[in-house]
Coordinates of C-alpha atoms in Angstrom, one line a residue:
X1 CA 41.8 15.6 8.8
X2 CA 40.2 12.5 10.3
X3 CA 36.4 12.5 9.4
X4 CA 33.7 12.5 12.0
X5 CA 31.7 9.7 10.5
X6 CA 29.0 9.7 13.3
X7 CA 28.3 6.0 13.8
X8 CA 29.7 4.5 17.0
X9 CA 32.2 2.2 15.1
X10 CA 33.7 5.2 13.3
X11 CA 33.9 7.2 16.6
X12 CA 35.8 4.4 18.2
X13 CA 38.2 4.3 15.2
X14 CA 38.8 8.0 15.5
X15 CA 39.5 7.7 19.2
X16 CA 41.9 4.8 18.6
X17 CA 43.7 6.8 15.9
X18 CA 43.9 9.9 18.1
X19 CA 45.2 7.8 21.0
X20 CA 47.7 6.0 18.7
X21 CA 49.0 9.3 17.2
X22 CA 49.4 10.8 20.7
X23 CA 51.2 7.8 22.2
X24 CA 53.6 7.4 19.2
X25 CA 54.3 11.2 19.3
X26 CA 55.3 10.9 22.9
X27 CA 57.4 7.9 22.3
X28 CA 59.2 9.6 19.4
X29 CA 59.8 12.7 21.4
X30 CA 61.2 10.9 24.4
X31 CA 63.4 8.7 22.3
X32 CA 64.6 11.7 20.3
X33 CA 65.6 13.5 23.4
X34 CA 67.2 10.5 25.0
X35 CA 69.3 9.7 21.8
X36 CA 70.9 13.2 21.8
X37 CA 68.6 15.4 19.7
X38 CA 68.1 18.9 21.0
X39 CA 65.2 18.7 23.5
X40 CA 63.9 22.2 22.5
X41 CA 63.9 21.2 18.8
X42 CA 62.2 18.0 19.5
X43 CA 59.6 19.7 21.7
X44 CA 59.0 22.4 19.0
X45 CA 58.6 19.7 16.3
X46 CA 56.2 17.7 18.5
X47 CA 54.0 20.8 19.2
X48 CA 53.9 21.7 15.6
X49 CA 52.8 18.2 14.5
X50 CA 50.2 17.7 17.2
X51 CA 48.9 21.2 16.7
X52 CA 48.4 20.8 12.9
X53 CA 46.9 17.3 13.6
X54 CA 44.4 18.9 16.0
X55 CA 43.4 21.5 13.5
X56 CA 42.5 18.6 11.0
X57 CA 40.6 16.7 13.7
X58 CA 38.6 19.9 14.6
X59 CA 37.8 20.6 10.9
X60 CA 36.6 17.1 10.4
X61 CA 33.7 17.2 12.8
X62 CA 31.3 18.3 10.1
X63 CA 32.4 15.6 7.6
X64 CA 29.7 13.0 7.1
X65 CA 31.7 10.2 5.6
X66 CA 35.4 9.1 5.3
X67 CA 35.7 10.8 1.9
X68 CA 32.8 13.1 2.2
X69 CA 29.6 13.1 0.2
X70 CA 29.8 12.5 -3.5
X71 CA 30.5 15.8 -5.3
X72 CA 28.0 17.2 -7.8
X73 CA 29.2 16.3 -11.3
X74 CA 31.1 19.3 -12.8
X75 CA 31.9 20.8 -9.4
X76 CA 34.8 20.4 -7.1
X77 CA 34.3 18.8 -3.7
X78 CA 35.5 21.4 -1.2
X79 CA 35.7 19.0 1.7
X80 CA 37.9 16.6 -0.3
X81 CA 40.2 19.5 -1.4
X82 CA 40.5 20.7 2.2
X83 CA 41.4 17.2 3.4
X84 CA 44.1 16.9 0.6
X85 CA 45.6 20.3 1.6
X86 CA 45.6 19.4 5.3
X87 CA 47.1 16.0 4.7
X88 CA 49.8 17.5 2.4
X89 CA 50.9 19.9 5.0
X90 CA 50.9 17.2 7.7
X91 CA 52.9 14.7 5.7
X92 CA 55.4 17.4 4.5
X93 CA 55.9 18.7 8.1
X94 CA 56.4 15.1 9.3
X95 CA 58.9 14.3 6.6
X96 CA 61.0 17.4 7.4
X97 CA 60.9 16.5 11.1
X98 CA 62.0 12.9 10.4
X99 CA 64.8 13.9 8.1
X100 CA 66.0 17.1 9.9
X101 CA 65.1 16.6 13.5
X102 CA 64.9 13.0 14.6
X103 CA 64.3 9.7 12.7
X104 CA 62.4 8.5 15.8
X105 CA 59.3 10.4 14.4
X106 CA 59.2 7.6 11.8
X107 CA 56.8 5.9 14.3
X108 CA 54.1 8.2 13.1
X109 CA 54.2 6.8 9.6
X110 CA 51.7 4.0 10.3
X111 CA 48.8 6.2 11.6
X112 CA 49.5 8.9 9.1
X113 CA 49.3 6.4 6.2
X114 CA 46.1 5.0 7.6
X115 CA 44.6 8.5 7.9
X116 CA 45.6 9.1 4.3
X117 CA 43.8 6.0 3.1
X118 CA 40.7 7.2 5.0
X119 CA 40.5 10.8 3.8
X120 CA 42.1 10.7 0.4
X121 CA 41.2 9.0 -2.9
X122 CA 43.3 5.9 -3.7
X123 CA 45.0 7.7 -6.6
X124 CA 46.5 10.1 -4.0
X125 CA 46.7 8.0 -0.8
X126 CA 48.7 5.1 -2.3
X127 CA 51.5 7.3 -3.8
X128 CA 51.6 9.3 -0.6
X129 CA 52.0 6.1 1.4
X130 CA 54.9 5.0 -0.9
X131 CA 56.5 8.4 -0.4
X132 CA 56.2 8.2 3.4
X133 CA 57.6 4.7 3.4
X134 CA 60.6 6.0 1.4
X135 CA 61.1 8.8 3.9
X136 CA 61.2 6.2 6.8
X137 CA 63.6 4.0 4.9
X138 CA 66.0 6.9 4.1
X139 CA 65.9 8.1 7.7
X140 CA 66.8 4.7 9.0
X141 CA 69.6 4.1 6.5
X142 CA 71.1 7.5 7.2
X143 CA 71.4 6.8 10.9
X144 CA 72.9 3.3 10.5
X145 CA 76.5 2.4 9.9
X146 CA 77.6 -0.1 7.3
X147 CA 77.8 -2.9 9.9
X148 CA 74.2 -2.3 11.1
X149 CA 72.4 -2.4 7.8
X150 CA 69.7 -5.0 7.7
X151 CA 66.9 -6.0 5.3
X152 CA 64.3 -5.2 8.0
X153 CA 65.1 -1.5 7.7
X154 CA 63.5 -1.6 4.2
X155 CA 61.0 -4.5 4.6
X156 CA 59.7 -3.4 8.0
X157 CA 58.5 0.1 6.8
X158 CA 57.1 -1.5 3.6
X159 CA 55.1 -4.1 5.5
X160 CA 53.9 -1.5 7.9
X161 CA 52.7 0.6 5.1
X162 CA 50.9 -2.4 3.5
X163 CA 49.2 -3.2 6.8
X164 CA 48.1 0.4 7.1
X165 CA 46.7 0.5 3.6
X166 CA 44.9 -2.8 4.0
X167 CA 43.4 -1.8 7.3
X168 CA 42.1 1.5 5.9
X169 CA 40.7 -0.2 2.8
X170 CA 39.0 -2.8 4.9
X171 CA 37.5 -0.2 7.2
X172 CA 36.2 1.8 4.2
X173 CA 34.6 -1.3 2.7
X174 CA 32.8 -2.1 5.9
X175 CA 31.7 1.6 6.2
X176 CA 30.4 1.6 2.6
X177 CA 28.4 -1.7 3.3
X178 CA 27.0 -0.1 6.4
X179 CA 25.9 2.9 4.4
X180 CA 24.4 0.7 1.7
X181 CA 22.4 -1.2 4.4
X182 CA 21.2 2.1 5.9
X183 CA 20.0 3.3 2.5
X184 CA 18.4 -0.1 1.9
X185 CA 16.5 0.2 5.2
X186 CA 15.4 3.7 4.2
X187 CA 14.2 2.4 0.9
X188 CA 12.3 -0.5 2.6
X189 CA 10.7 1.9 5.0
X190 CA 9.7 4.1 2.1
X191 CA 8.3 1.1 0.2
X192 CA 6.4 0.1 3.3
X193 CA 4.9 3.6 3.6
X194 CA 4.0 3.4 -0.1
X195 CA 2.3 0.0 0.5
X196 CA 0.4 1.4 3.5
X197 CA -0.7 4.3 1.3
X198 CA -1.9 1.9 -1.5
X199 CA -3.7 -0.1 1.1
X200 CA -5.5 2.9 2.4
X201 CA -6.4 3.9 -1.2
X202 CA -7.7 0.4 -1.9
X203 CA -9.7 0.5 1.3
X204 CA -11.2 3.9 0.3
X205 CA -12.0 2.5 -3.1
X206 CA -13.7 -0.5 -1.6
X207 CA -15.7 1.7 0.7
X208 CA -16.8 3.8 -2.3
X209 CA -17.7 0.6 -4.1
X210 CA -19.7 -0.5 -1.2
X211 CA -21.5 2.8 -1.0
X212 CA -22.3 2.6 -4.7
X213 CA -23.6 -1.0 -4.3
X214 CA -25.8 0.0 -1.4
X215 CA -27.2 2.9 -3.4
X216 CA -28.0 0.5 -6.2
X217 CA -29.7 -1.9 -3.8
X218 CA -31.8 0.8 -2.3
X219 CA -32.8 2.1 -5.7
X220 CA -33.9 -1.4 -6.6
X221 CA -35.9 -1.8 -3.4
X222 CA -37.6 1.6 -3.8
X223 CA -38.5 0.7 -7.4
X224 CA -39.8 -2.7 -6.5
X225 CA -41.8 -1.5 -3.5
X226 CA -42.5 2.2 -3.0
X227 CA -42.7 3.2 -6.6
X228 CA -44.9 0.3 -7.6
X229 CA -47.1 0.8 -4.6
X230 CA -47.5 4.5 -5.4
X231 CA -48.3 3.6 -9.0
X232 CA -51.1 1.4 -7.7
X233 CA -52.4 4.2 -5.5
X234 CA -52.5 6.6 -8.5
X235 CA -54.4 4.0 -10.6
X236 CA -56.9 3.2 -7.8
X237 CA -57.5 6.9 -7.1
X238 CA -58.2 7.5 -10.8
X239 CA -60.6 4.6 -10.9
X240 CA -62.4 5.9 -7.7
X241 CA -62.8 9.3 -9.3
X242 CA -64.3 7.7 -12.5
X243 CA -66.6 5.3 -10.7
X244 CA -68.3 6.7 -7.6
X245 CA -70.2 3.5 -7.0
X246 CA -67.1 1.6 -6.2
X247 CA -65.3 4.5 -4.5
X248 CA -65.6 3.0 -1.0
X249 CA -64.0 -0.3 -2.0
X250 CA -61.3 1.5 -3.9
X251 CA -60.5 3.8 -1.0
X252 CA -60.1 0.7 1.2
X253 CA -57.6 -0.7 -1.4
X254 CA -55.8 2.6 -1.5
X255 CA -55.5 2.7 2.3
X256 CA -54.2 -0.9 2.4
X257 CA -51.7 -0.2 -0.3
X258 CA -50.5 3.0 1.5
X259 CA -50.2 1.1 4.7
X260 CA -48.1 -1.6 3.1
X261 CA -45.9 1.1 1.4
X262 CA -45.4 2.9 4.6
X263 CA -44.2 -0.4 6.2
X264 CA -41.9 -1.1 3.3
X265 CA -40.4 2.3 3.5
X266 CA -39.6 1.7 7.1
X267 CA -38.0 -1.7 6.2
X268 CA -35.9 -0.1 3.5
X269 CA -34.6 2.6 5.9
X270 CA -33.8 0.0 8.5
X271 CA -32.4 -2.4 5.8
X272 CA -34.3 -5.3 7.3
X273 CA -36.0 -8.3 5.7
X274 CA -39.2 -7.5 3.8
X275 CA -42.2 -7.6 6.1
X276 CA -43.9 -10.1 3.8
X277 CA -41.2 -12.6 4.4
X278 CA -41.2 -12.0 8.1
X279 CA -44.9 -13.1 8.3
X280 CA -44.8 -16.1 6.0
X281 CA -42.5 -18.1 3.6
X282 CA -41.9 -17.1 0.1
X283 CA -45.0 -18.9 -1.4
X284 CA -47.4 -17.4 1.0
X285 CA -45.9 -13.9 0.5
X286 CA -46.2 -14.2 -3.3
X287 CA -49.7 -15.5 -2.8
X288 CA -50.7 -12.3 -1.0
X289 CA -49.2 -10.3 -3.8
X290 CA -51.4 -12.2 -6.3
X291 CA -54.5 -11.7 -4.1
X292 CA -53.9 -8.0 -4.0
X293 CA -53.2 -7.8 -7.7
X294 CA -56.5 -9.6 -8.4
X295 CA -58.4 -7.4 -6.1
X296 CA -57.0 -4.1 -7.5
X297 CA -57.0 -5.0 -11.2
X298 CA -59.4 -7.9 -11.8
X299 CA -56.6 -10.0 -13.3
X300 CA -57.1 -13.7 -12.7
X301 CA -54.1 -15.0 -10.7
X302 CA -52.8 -18.6 -10.2
X303 CA -50.0 -19.8 -8.0
X304 CA -48.2 -23.1 -8.4
X305 CA -45.6 -24.6 -6.1
X306 CA -43.5 -27.5 -7.4
X307 CA -41.3 -29.5 -5.1
X308 CA -41.1 -29.5 -1.4
X309 CA -41.0 -26.1 0.2
X310 CA -37.8 -25.8 2.1
X311 CA -35.9 -23.2 4.0
X312 CA -33.6 -21.2 1.7
X313 CA -31.2 -18.3 2.4
X314 CA -32.9 -15.0 3.2
X315 CA -31.0 -13.2 0.5
X316 CA -32.5 -15.6 -2.1
X317 CA -36.0 -15.2 -0.7
X318 CA -35.7 -11.4 -0.8
X319 CA -34.4 -11.5 -4.4
X320 CA -37.2 -13.7 -5.6
X321 CA -39.8 -11.7 -3.7
X322 CA -38.5 -8.5 -5.3
X323 CA -38.5 -10.1 -8.7
X324 CA -42.2 -11.2 -8.2
X325 CA -43.2 -7.7 -7.0
X326 CA -41.6 -6.0 -10.0
X327 CA -42.9 -8.5 -12.5
X328 CA -46.5 -8.4 -11.2
X329 CA -46.3 -4.6 -11.2
X330 CA -45.3 -4.7 -14.9
X331 CA -48.2 -7.0 -15.5
X332 CA -50.7 -4.6 -13.9
X333 CA -49.3 -1.4 -15.4
X334 CA -48.1 -2.4 -18.9
X335 CA -49.3 -5.8 -20.1
X336 CA -53.1 -5.5 -20.4
X337 CA -53.3 -9.2 -19.3
X338 CA -56.4 -11.0 -18.1
X339 CA -54.5 -13.8 -16.4
X340 CA -51.1 -14.3 -14.8
X341 CA -49.6 -17.6 -13.5
X342 CA -46.7 -17.7 -11.0
X343 CA -44.8 -20.9 -10.4
X344 CA -42.3 -21.5 -7.6
X345 CA -40.1 -24.5 -8.2
X346 CA -37.9 -26.0 -5.4
X347 CA -35.1 -28.3 -6.6
X348 CA -32.1 -29.8 -4.7
X349 CA -29.6 -27.2 -6.1
X350 CA -31.7 -24.3 -7.1
X351 CA -35.0 -22.5 -6.7
X352 CA -36.8 -20.8 -9.6
X353 CA -39.7 -18.3 -10.1
X354 CA -41.8 -18.1 -13.3
X355 CA -44.2 -15.3 -14.0
X356 CA -46.3 -15.8 -17.2
X357 CA -49.1 -13.5 -18.4
X358 CA -51.4 -13.5 -21.5
X359 CA -50.9 -9.8 -22.1
X360 CA -49.9 -7.8 -25.2
X361 CA -46.2 -8.6 -24.9
X362 CA -43.3 -6.6 -26.3
X363 CA -40.3 -6.7 -28.6
X364 CA -36.6 -6.7 -27.5
X365 CA -36.1 -3.4 -29.2
X366 CA -38.9 -1.8 -27.2
X367 CA -37.3 -3.2 -24.0
X368 CA -33.9 -1.7 -24.8
X369 CA -35.4 1.7 -25.6
X370 CA -37.5 1.8 -22.5
X371 CA -36.7 4.8 -20.2
X372 CA -35.2 4.2 -16.8
X373 CA -38.4 5.1 -15.1
X374 CA -40.4 2.4 -16.9
X375 CA -40.3 -1.3 -17.5
X376 CA -36.7 -1.3 -18.6
X377 CA -35.3 -0.4 -15.2
X378 CA -37.4 -3.0 -13.5
X379 CA -36.1 -5.8 -15.8
X380 CA -32.5 -4.6 -15.4
X381 CA -32.9 -4.4 -11.7
X382 CA -34.2 -8.0 -11.6
X383 CA -31.3 -9.2 -13.6
X384 CA -28.8 -7.3 -11.5
X385 CA -30.3 -8.6 -8.3
X386 CA -30.1 -12.2 -9.5
X387 CA -26.6 -11.9 -11.0
X388 CA -25.3 -10.9 -7.6
X389 CA -26.5 -14.3 -6.3
X390 CA -25.1 -16.2 -9.2
X391 CA -28.6 -16.6 -10.7
X392 CA -30.1 -15.6 -14.1
X393 CA -33.2 -14.0 -15.5
X394 CA -34.7 -15.1 -18.8
X395 CA -37.4 -13.1 -20.5
X396 CA -39.5 -14.3 -23.4
X397 CA -42.1 -12.1 -25.1
X398 CA -43.6 -11.3 -28.4
X399 CA -46.3 -8.9 -29.5
X400 CA -49.7 -10.4 -28.8
X401 CA -48.3 -13.6 -27.1
X402 CA -47.8 -12.4 -23.6
X403 CA -44.6 -12.4 -21.5
X404 CA -42.8 -15.1 -19.5
X405 CA -40.2 -14.2 -17.0
X406 CA -38.0 -17.0 -15.4
X407 CA -35.8 -16.3 -12.5
X408 CA -33.4 -19.0 -11.2
X409 CA -31.0 -18.9 -8.3
X410 CA -28.6 -21.7 -7.3
X411 CA -28.6 -22.9 -3.8
X412 CA -25.2 -23.1 -2.2
X413 CA -24.6 -24.2 1.4
X414 CA -26.1 -21.2 3.3
X415 CA -24.4 -19.5 6.2
X416 CA -26.4 -20.1 9.4
X417 CA -27.1 -16.4 9.7
X418 CA -28.7 -16.4 6.2
X419 CA -31.4 -18.8 7.4
X420 CA -34.4 -17.6 9.1

């Protein structure tokens, strides 16, 4: 039963084996008839052999590999058992024909041994090849007289059997290597699919991280702008209600603060540069913050600029402006200060912002226990914003000694798009 192994190489081998069996069967039949054997008996033997051979070839079309798939442990392999039975009947019939009808059918020994190597396990195929070789030798010796005996009658069949066994073994090895390569390719494709899946998961994780970072940024911006502005409006409205004489001036301040907050809200939604920085550099923007703080709270404000004002990356300007907004809002709402000094220092490798007030100050334990809606969130947001830029935030405070906030950001070589 020659297996249908599917690949083109296997199909070519099957075709070659079928052709070889057919040609040798015709040669054996013709020589048997010419050398005096009954033509009817030779024809009957030929039909029987080729018919049984065709049965095996037909049954083998569903076989996936030369010796079939590996059987499940503990169970018999039905395809292998069928191949063994078919091969046993074929070889037995062939041996009877060689010994009883015509020794010319010995020509079929070579392809039959090769087929046995392909469809049977070595423990069966090799003894079967030895038995077939013995049948050929016996058939040749029986038909030869004492004067025609030669060593080739024994060595020839033996060498032919060895060639058939070697050819079959080599083919099986090539086929196994081909199957191993096919499985390796499948594993590589599966691994590639896994890598693509992992890449997609990483991309999704990065997108989620980006969304989380953007949410954090928006939360900081809202706290540093809208929340602080609304707090100012609340304080101014309470002051206006308590002091009718200054109501008109306070209403003007409320309107100005509301307009600024509305503008900031639009900027946050559009994720653009803060409007204060669009209209002036960082020192001027912080100067306006101080003017507004003084007008709304009566706190005396001072601005110092050390070093030469230079163009710095927009991301750094935005971070320092937000720190200033949050720090000054804390001064107005929580410090009870009468004076605040802001210093902007430009150096070759960094820019820093110091906010110092003479208010009541606080302890570290009070800072750590502050609710997220109060000062604690503002300081944490400042530190987070600066850390993203490689900077740092230092806070010094003690009860009754005021508070000093120092923000420092290193200046790396900015990307052209980061400069205004």
